[in-house]
Structures are given as structure tokens and as C-alpha cells.
Coordinates of C-alpha atoms in Angstrom, one line a residue:
M281 CA -16.5 48.0 -32.5
A282 CA -15.4 44.4 -33.0
D283 CA -12.6 43.8 -35.4
H284 CA -13.6 41.0 -37.8
T285 CA -10.9 40.0 -40.3
L286 CA -12.0 38.1 -43.4
P287 CA -9.8 35.3 -44.6
A288 CA -7.8 35.9 -47.7
P289 CA -9.2 34.5 -51.0
G290 CA -8.1 30.9 -51.6
T291 CA -7.3 30.2 -47.9
T292 CA -9.3 27.9 -45.5
P293 CA -10.9 29.7 -42.6
P294 CA -9.9 28.2 -39.1
A295 CA -12.2 25.5 -37.8
P296 CA -14.5 26.4 -34.9
G297 CA -12.7 25.8 -31.6
A298 CA -9.3 25.9 -33.1
A299 CA -8.5 29.2 -31.4
D300 CA -9.6 27.7 -28.0
G301 CA -7.4 24.6 -28.6
T302 CA -4.4 26.9 -29.4
R303 CA -5.0 28.8 -26.2
R304 CA -5.2 25.6 -24.2
R305 CA -1.9 24.4 -25.7
R306 CA -0.3 27.7 -24.7
R307 CA -1.6 27.3 -21.2
A308 CA -0.2 23.7 -20.9
P309 CA 3.4 24.8 -20.1
R310 CA 2.1 27.1 -17.3
A311 CA 0.3 24.1 -15.8
W312 CA 3.5 22.2 -15.7
L313 CA 5.2 25.1 -14.0
G314 CA 2.7 24.8 -11.1
A315 CA 3.8 21.1 -10.6
L316 CA 7.5 21.9 -10.9
P317 CA 8.2 22.2 -7.1
L318 CA 6.6 18.8 -6.6
L319 CA 8.6 17.3 -9.4
V320 CA 11.8 18.8 -8.0
F321 CA 11.0 17.5 -4.5
A322 CA 10.2 14.0 -5.9
G323 CA 13.4 14.0 -7.9
I324 CA 15.5 15.0 -5.0
C325 CA 13.9 12.9 -2.3
F326 CA 13.0 9.8 -4.4
G327 CA 14.9 10.0 -7.6
L328 CA 18.4 10.5 -6.2
P329 CA 18.1 7.7 -3.5
V330 CA 16.7 5.3 -6.1
G331 CA 19.5 6.2 -8.5
A332 CA 22.1 5.6 -5.7
V333 CA 20.5 2.2 -4.9
V334 CA 20.5 1.1 -8.5
Y335 CA 24.1 2.3 -9.0
G336 CA 25.3 0.5 -5.8
A337 CA 23.4 -2.7 -6.7
F338 CA 25.1 -3.1 -10.0
T339 CA 28.6 -2.1 -9.0
T340 CA 31.4 -3.3 -6.8
K341 CA 34.5 -1.7 -5.4
D342 CA 37.8 -3.5 -5.2
T343 CA 39.2 -2.8 -1.7
A344 CA 42.8 -3.3 -2.8
T345 CA 42.8 -0.9 -5.9
G346 CA 39.7 1.2 -5.1
V347 CA 38.5 0.6 -8.6
T348 CA 34.7 0.4 -9.1
S349 CA 33.4 -2.0 -11.8
A350 CA 30.0 -3.1 -13.0
T351 CA 28.7 -6.4 -11.8
G352 CA 25.5 -8.4 -11.4
A353 CA 26.8 -10.5 -8.6
N354 CA 25.1 -8.3 -5.9
V355 CA 21.6 -8.9 -7.4
S356 CA 22.4 -12.6 -8.0
T357 CA 23.5 -13.0 -4.4
S358 CA 20.3 -11.2 -3.1
L359 CA 18.2 -13.9 -4.7
Q360 CA 20.0 -16.8 -3.1
G361 CA 20.4 -18.5 0.3
P362 CA 19.3 -16.6 3.4
Y363 CA 18.6 -13.5 1.4
L364 CA 16.1 -15.3 -0.7
T365 CA 14.6 -16.8 2.4
S366 CA 14.2 -13.4 4.0
L367 CA 12.6 -12.1 0.8
T368 CA 10.1 -14.9 0.6
G369 CA 9.4 -14.6 4.3
S370 CA 8.5 -10.9 3.9
V371 CA 6.2 -11.8 0.9
E372 CA 4.5 -14.6 2.9
L373 CA 3.9 -12.4 5.9
S374 CA 2.7 -9.4 3.9
A375 CA 0.3 -11.6 1.8
L376 CA -1.1 -13.3 4.9
T377 CA -1.6 -10.1 6.9
A378 CA -3.0 -8.3 3.8
L379 CA -5.6 -11.0 3.2
I380 CA -6.8 -11.2 6.8
G381 CA -6.7 -7.4 7.1
T382 CA -8.7 -7.0 3.9
V383 CA -11.5 -9.3 5.1
L384 CA -11.7 -8.0 8.7
G385 CA -11.4 -4.3 7.6
M386 CA -14.2 -4.7 5.0
L387 CA -16.5 -6.4 7.6
I388 CA -15.9 -3.6 10.2
A389 CA -16.3 -0.9 7.5
Q390 CA -19.6 -2.5 6.5
A391 CA -20.8 -2.5 10.1
V392 CA -19.9 1.2 10.5
V393 CA -21.6 2.2 7.2
T394 CA -24.8 0.4 8.0
S395 CA -24.9 1.7 11.6
R396 CA -27.2 4.7 11.9
R397 CA -25.3 6.2 14.9
G398 CA -23.1 9.0 13.8
A399 CA -21.1 9.0 17.0
L400 CA -20.1 5.4 16.4
R401 CA -19.1 6.1 12.9
E402 CA -17.0 9.1 13.9
S403 CA -15.4 7.2 16.8
V404 CA -14.4 4.2 14.6
L405 CA -13.0 6.4 11.9
T406 CA -11.1 8.5 14.3
A407 CA -9.6 5.5 16.1
S408 CA -8.8 3.9 12.7
G409 CA -6.9 7.0 11.7
V410 CA -4.8 6.9 14.8
L411 CA -4.2 3.1 14.9
A412 CA -3.3 3.0 11.2
N413 CA -0.4 5.2 12.0
F414 CA 0.6 3.6 15.3
G415 CA 3.5 1.4 14.7
G416 CA 7.2 1.0 15.3
V417 CA 8.9 0.5 18.7
P418 CA 6.0 1.8 20.8
L419 CA 3.7 -0.7 19.3
A420 CA 6.1 -3.5 19.8
F421 CA 6.6 -2.7 23.5
A422 CA 2.8 -2.3 24.0
F423 CA 2.3 -5.9 22.7
V424 CA 5.2 -7.1 24.9
A425 CA 3.5 -5.7 27.9
T426 CA 0.2 -7.3 27.1
L427 CA 0.9 -10.5 25.1
G428 CA 4.6 -11.1 25.8
I429 CA 6.0 -13.9 27.9
S430 CA 5.2 -12.0 31.1
G431 CA 2.5 -9.9 29.6
V432 CA -0.7 -9.1 31.5
V433 CA -3.1 -11.0 29.1
T434 CA -0.6 -13.9 28.7
Q435 CA -0.4 -14.5 32.4
Y436 CA -4.1 -13.9 33.1
A437 CA -5.4 -16.2 30.3
H438 CA -2.5 -18.7 30.4
L439 CA -1.8 -18.2 26.8
D440 CA 1.7 -19.7 27.2
A441 CA 0.1 -23.1 28.1
A442 CA -1.8 -22.9 24.8
G443 CA 1.5 -22.5 22.8
W444 CA 1.2 -18.8 22.3
N445 CA 4.5 -17.1 21.4
L446 CA 4.5 -13.4 20.5
Y447 CA 8.1 -13.6 19.2
S448 CA 7.2 -15.7 16.2
F449 CA 5.7 -15.5 12.7
T450 CA 2.2 -15.8 14.2
G451 CA 2.9 -13.1 16.8
L452 CA 4.2 -10.8 14.2
T453 CA 1.0 -11.4 12.1
V454 CA -1.2 -10.3 15.0
I455 CA 0.9 -7.2 15.5
Y456 CA 0.7 -6.2 11.9
L457 CA -3.0 -6.7 11.8
Y458 CA -3.2 -4.1 14.6
F459 CA -2.5 -1.3 12.2
L460 CA -3.5 -3.0 8.9
V461 CA -7.1 -3.5 9.8
P462 CA -7.8 0.1 10.7
L463 CA -6.1 1.1 7.4
M464 CA -8.4 -1.1 5.5
V465 CA -11.4 0.4 7.3
L466 CA -10.3 3.9 6.2
V467 CA -10.0 2.7 2.6
S468 CA -13.3 0.8 2.6
V469 CA -15.7 3.2 4.2
P470 CA -15.8 5.7 1.2
A471 CA -16.3 2.8 -1.2
L472 CA -19.2 1.4 0.8
D473 CA -20.7 4.8 1.1
G474 CA -20.6 5.0 -2.7
L475 CA -23.0 2.0 -3.1
R476 CA -26.2 3.6 -4.1
P477 CA -29.4 2.7 -2.2
Q478 CA -31.2 2.6 -5.5
W479 CA -29.2 -0.4 -6.5
R480 CA -30.3 -2.4 -3.4
E481 CA -33.9 -1.2 -3.9
A482 CA -33.9 -2.3 -7.5
A483 CA -32.6 -5.7 -6.6
Q484 CA -35.2 -6.1 -3.9
N485 CA -38.0 -5.1 -6.3
A486 CA -36.7 -7.7 -8.7
G487 CA -37.0 -10.3 -5.9
A488 CA -33.2 -10.7 -5.2
T489 CA -32.1 -11.8 -1.8
T490 CA -29.3 -10.1 0.2
W491 CA -26.8 -12.7 -0.9
Q492 CA -27.8 -12.3 -4.5
F493 CA -27.4 -8.5 -4.3
W494 CA -23.9 -8.9 -2.9
R495 CA -23.1 -11.7 -5.3
H496 CA -24.1 -10.0 -8.5
V497 CA -24.0 -6.2 -7.6
G498 CA -22.2 -5.3 -4.4
L499 CA -19.0 -7.4 -4.7
P500 CA -18.4 -6.8 -8.4
V501 CA -18.6 -3.1 -7.8
L502 CA -16.4 -3.2 -4.7
M503 CA -14.0 -5.8 -6.1
P504 CA -11.5 -3.1 -7.4
T505 CA -11.6 -1.5 -3.9
L506 CA -11.0 -4.9 -2.2
L507 CA -8.1 -5.7 -4.5
G508 CA -6.7 -2.2 -4.2
G509 CA -6.9 -2.4 -0.4
F510 CA -5.2 -5.8 -0.4
V511 CA -2.4 -4.4 -2.5
L512 CA -2.1 -1.3 -0.2
L513 CA -1.9 -3.5 2.9
F514 CA 0.6 -5.8 1.3
G515 CA 2.9 -2.8 0.5
S516 CA 2.5 -1.4 4.0
A517 CA 3.4 -4.7 5.7
F518 CA 6.2 -5.4 3.2
A519 CA 7.9 -2.1 4.1
A520 CA 7.5 -2.4 7.9
Y521 CA 10.7 -2.6 9.8
A522 CA 10.8 -1.0 13.3
T523 CA 8.2 -3.2 14.9
A524 CA 9.7 -6.4 13.6
A525 CA 13.3 -5.3 14.6
A526 CA 12.2 -4.4 18.1
L527 CA 10.2 -7.6 18.6
V528 CA 11.6 -10.6 16.8
G529 CA 15.1 -9.4 15.8
G530 CA 16.5 -12.1 13.4
S531 CA 14.3 -15.0 14.6
V532 CA 11.9 -14.4 11.7
P533 CA 13.5 -13.9 8.3
L534 CA 12.4 -10.6 6.8
V535 CA 14.1 -8.7 4.0
T536 CA 14.0 -5.4 5.9
L537 CA 15.9 -6.9 8.9
K538 CA 18.4 -8.5 6.5
I539 CA 19.0 -5.1 4.9
A540 CA 19.6 -3.6 8.3
D541 CA 22.2 -6.4 9.1
A542 CA 24.0 -5.8 5.8
L543 CA 24.1 -2.0 6.3
S544 CA 25.6 -2.5 9.8
G545 CA 28.4 -4.5 8.3
N546 CA 27.2 -8.0 9.1
V547 CA 28.1 -9.4 5.7
Q548 CA 30.9 -11.4 4.1
V549 CA 33.8 -9.7 2.4
G550 CA 32.8 -8.7 -1.1
Q551 CA 29.1 -8.4 -0.3
E552 CA 29.1 -4.9 0.9
N553 CA 26.5 -3.8 -1.7
V554 CA 24.1 -6.8 -1.2
A555 CA 22.0 -4.5 1.0
L556 CA 21.5 -2.2 -2.0
A557 CA 20.6 -5.1 -4.2
L558 CA 18.0 -6.2 -1.6
S559 CA 16.7 -2.7 -1.5
L560 CA 16.4 -2.8 -5.3
D561 CA 14.4 -6.1 -5.0
M562 CA 12.0 -4.3 -2.6
I563 CA 11.7 -1.4 -5.0
V564 CA 10.8 -3.7 -7.9
I565 CA 8.2 -5.5 -5.8
A566 CA 6.8 -2.2 -4.6
G567 CA 6.7 -1.0 -8.2
L568 CA 4.7 -4.0 -9.2
V569 CA 2.3 -3.4 -6.3
M570 CA 1.7 0.2 -7.5
V571 CA 1.2 -1.0 -11.1
V572 CA -1.6 -3.2 -9.8
Y573 CA -3.0 -0.7 -7.3
L574 CA -3.4 2.5 -9.5
P575 CA -5.6 1.0 -12.3
L576 CA -7.8 -0.7 -9.7
Q577 CA -8.2 2.6 -7.8
R578 CA -9.1 4.5 -11.0
R579 CA -11.7 1.8 -11.9
S580 CA -13.2 1.9 -8.4
T581 CA -13.5 5.7 -8.6
R582 CA -15.3 5.5 -12.0
W583 CA -17.9 3.1 -10.5
L584 CA -18.5 4.8 -7.2
H585 CA -18.6 8.5 -8.3

């Protein structure tokens, strides 16, 4: 027999759903407990290194007395002279490769989505998944063997006579596109699949041309994905190091290469923590990238699902 307890005279009965809300509030701490291992992992693997970088960027140690004191000179130095040149060089290279990679990746993804051959789609997506993660020293040596000074393609097509130089800003751009374009394909295909055929049919019934459909329907819906993909490619190119280090060394000013030089001791006396200040600059730029990327991703998901 169910136990129904009447409220005492003069008291207000609980509102419908109040008991459910109370139970949900009681379950909330348990949900956080499930995420506790991930939070601990993130705190150890990301929080501690970031804290060490911030601490080192704003402190300096007197070599004579061993006393550590707070200073803003490291951050100020990282934004001047060759350090600023390397920072702007990384931003320019990342922005250029992200722009080209976004356009090419979207075009390839559109061709894959509109293709009715499942084998082609699976092959392109599988290859994109592999190539998007193919970087570092192996990628650099692969390009040296094909497009270097004595590379097979360079000698066969006489690219050196046309002014081609792999060990330059242009050469580094080509190499970065090798893994950025497949990454954009992987990002774009789900978004293009989300474009509903009913939208195109409705536009055709209304007398719209293909260009008008893309101008007023397709591109506005895909714009968050395009911008989000651009930001993602920018961040990937901005953080790349091994390929550039193996290929161009210090001939192309990049902030990741400058950090490696500073960490190896190739700095002036009193600038030992400039590498940490440069790392802090990269963290700030990456944080700004994520601030832009996450809202765009949520907006794209709301449209396409």
C-alpha cells in the first residue's frame, strides 16, 4: 500500500517536479566523480606544465646570488627583435597554409561527398586519416628525396631552373599543406553530409541556380565549419616543429625553432627564461584560437544535426 503523507495545515505542498529536481541535484556530484580521472590527468599533464611556463616566464634567477625575483623582462624580450620576427613568421606561415588548406580541403571533400562510389569515399577518407598524422622528420626526408635539390621530381622536371627551393618559406608551405589538406577533408566531410537534400530540392523548386543555392543556403550553413576548420589548421601549423627543424633549420624564422634554440642554451646571458616567455606567447595565441573555434563548432553542430 502506497504511503501518502498529507502536508501539515498552513504549509505549502511541494511543487510538481521538485522532488525530481532534488534527485538530479543529488546526482550531480556523482557525475563529477566520473570525470574526476580526466580532470586529474588534465591537471597533471597540462596544468602543471602551463604553471611552470607561466612561473618561468615572469621570473628570473640571479646567477651570482641564486635569488629568484619577479620580472616582466622575459615577456618583453620575447616580443622584440628576432623573437618577434619568428613569432610573426609562424603566424604568417600558419595563416597562409590554413587558408589554402581550407579551400583545397573543402573542394576535395565536396567531390568525395557528391561521388556515388563508396570505394572512392572510403579510400579518400582512409588516406586522409593517415596523411593528416604523417609529419615530422619522415615527412621532411620524403620531400627532400622528391623535391629537394637532388630530388627525383626536381631533377626530372628541372624545377631548380624555375627557381624552386624546398628549403624556403614556399617549400615549407607546400610541406605543411601535405598534412593540413587531409585534415580539412576529415573535418569537412561530416559537415557536407549534413546538408539536407531537401534544402537543394526546395531551392531548385523555387527556381534557384546552383550558385544561388550555395550563395544563400550552402555557404551560410557551412560557414562555421569553414571558419572552424581554418582555425584548426592554423593551430596545427602554428605548433608544428619537427618538420621545419629537419628541413629549414633556422633559415625560416619560426617561433618553435626559436624556442628550441633558447632551450639548447643559444641565448644571451640573462635571457635563459625567454624560451618560456615564447612558449607563453604560443599558449596565448593557441588559447585565442580555441576561443574562436569552440563556439563555431557548437554553432555548426546545431545547424547540421
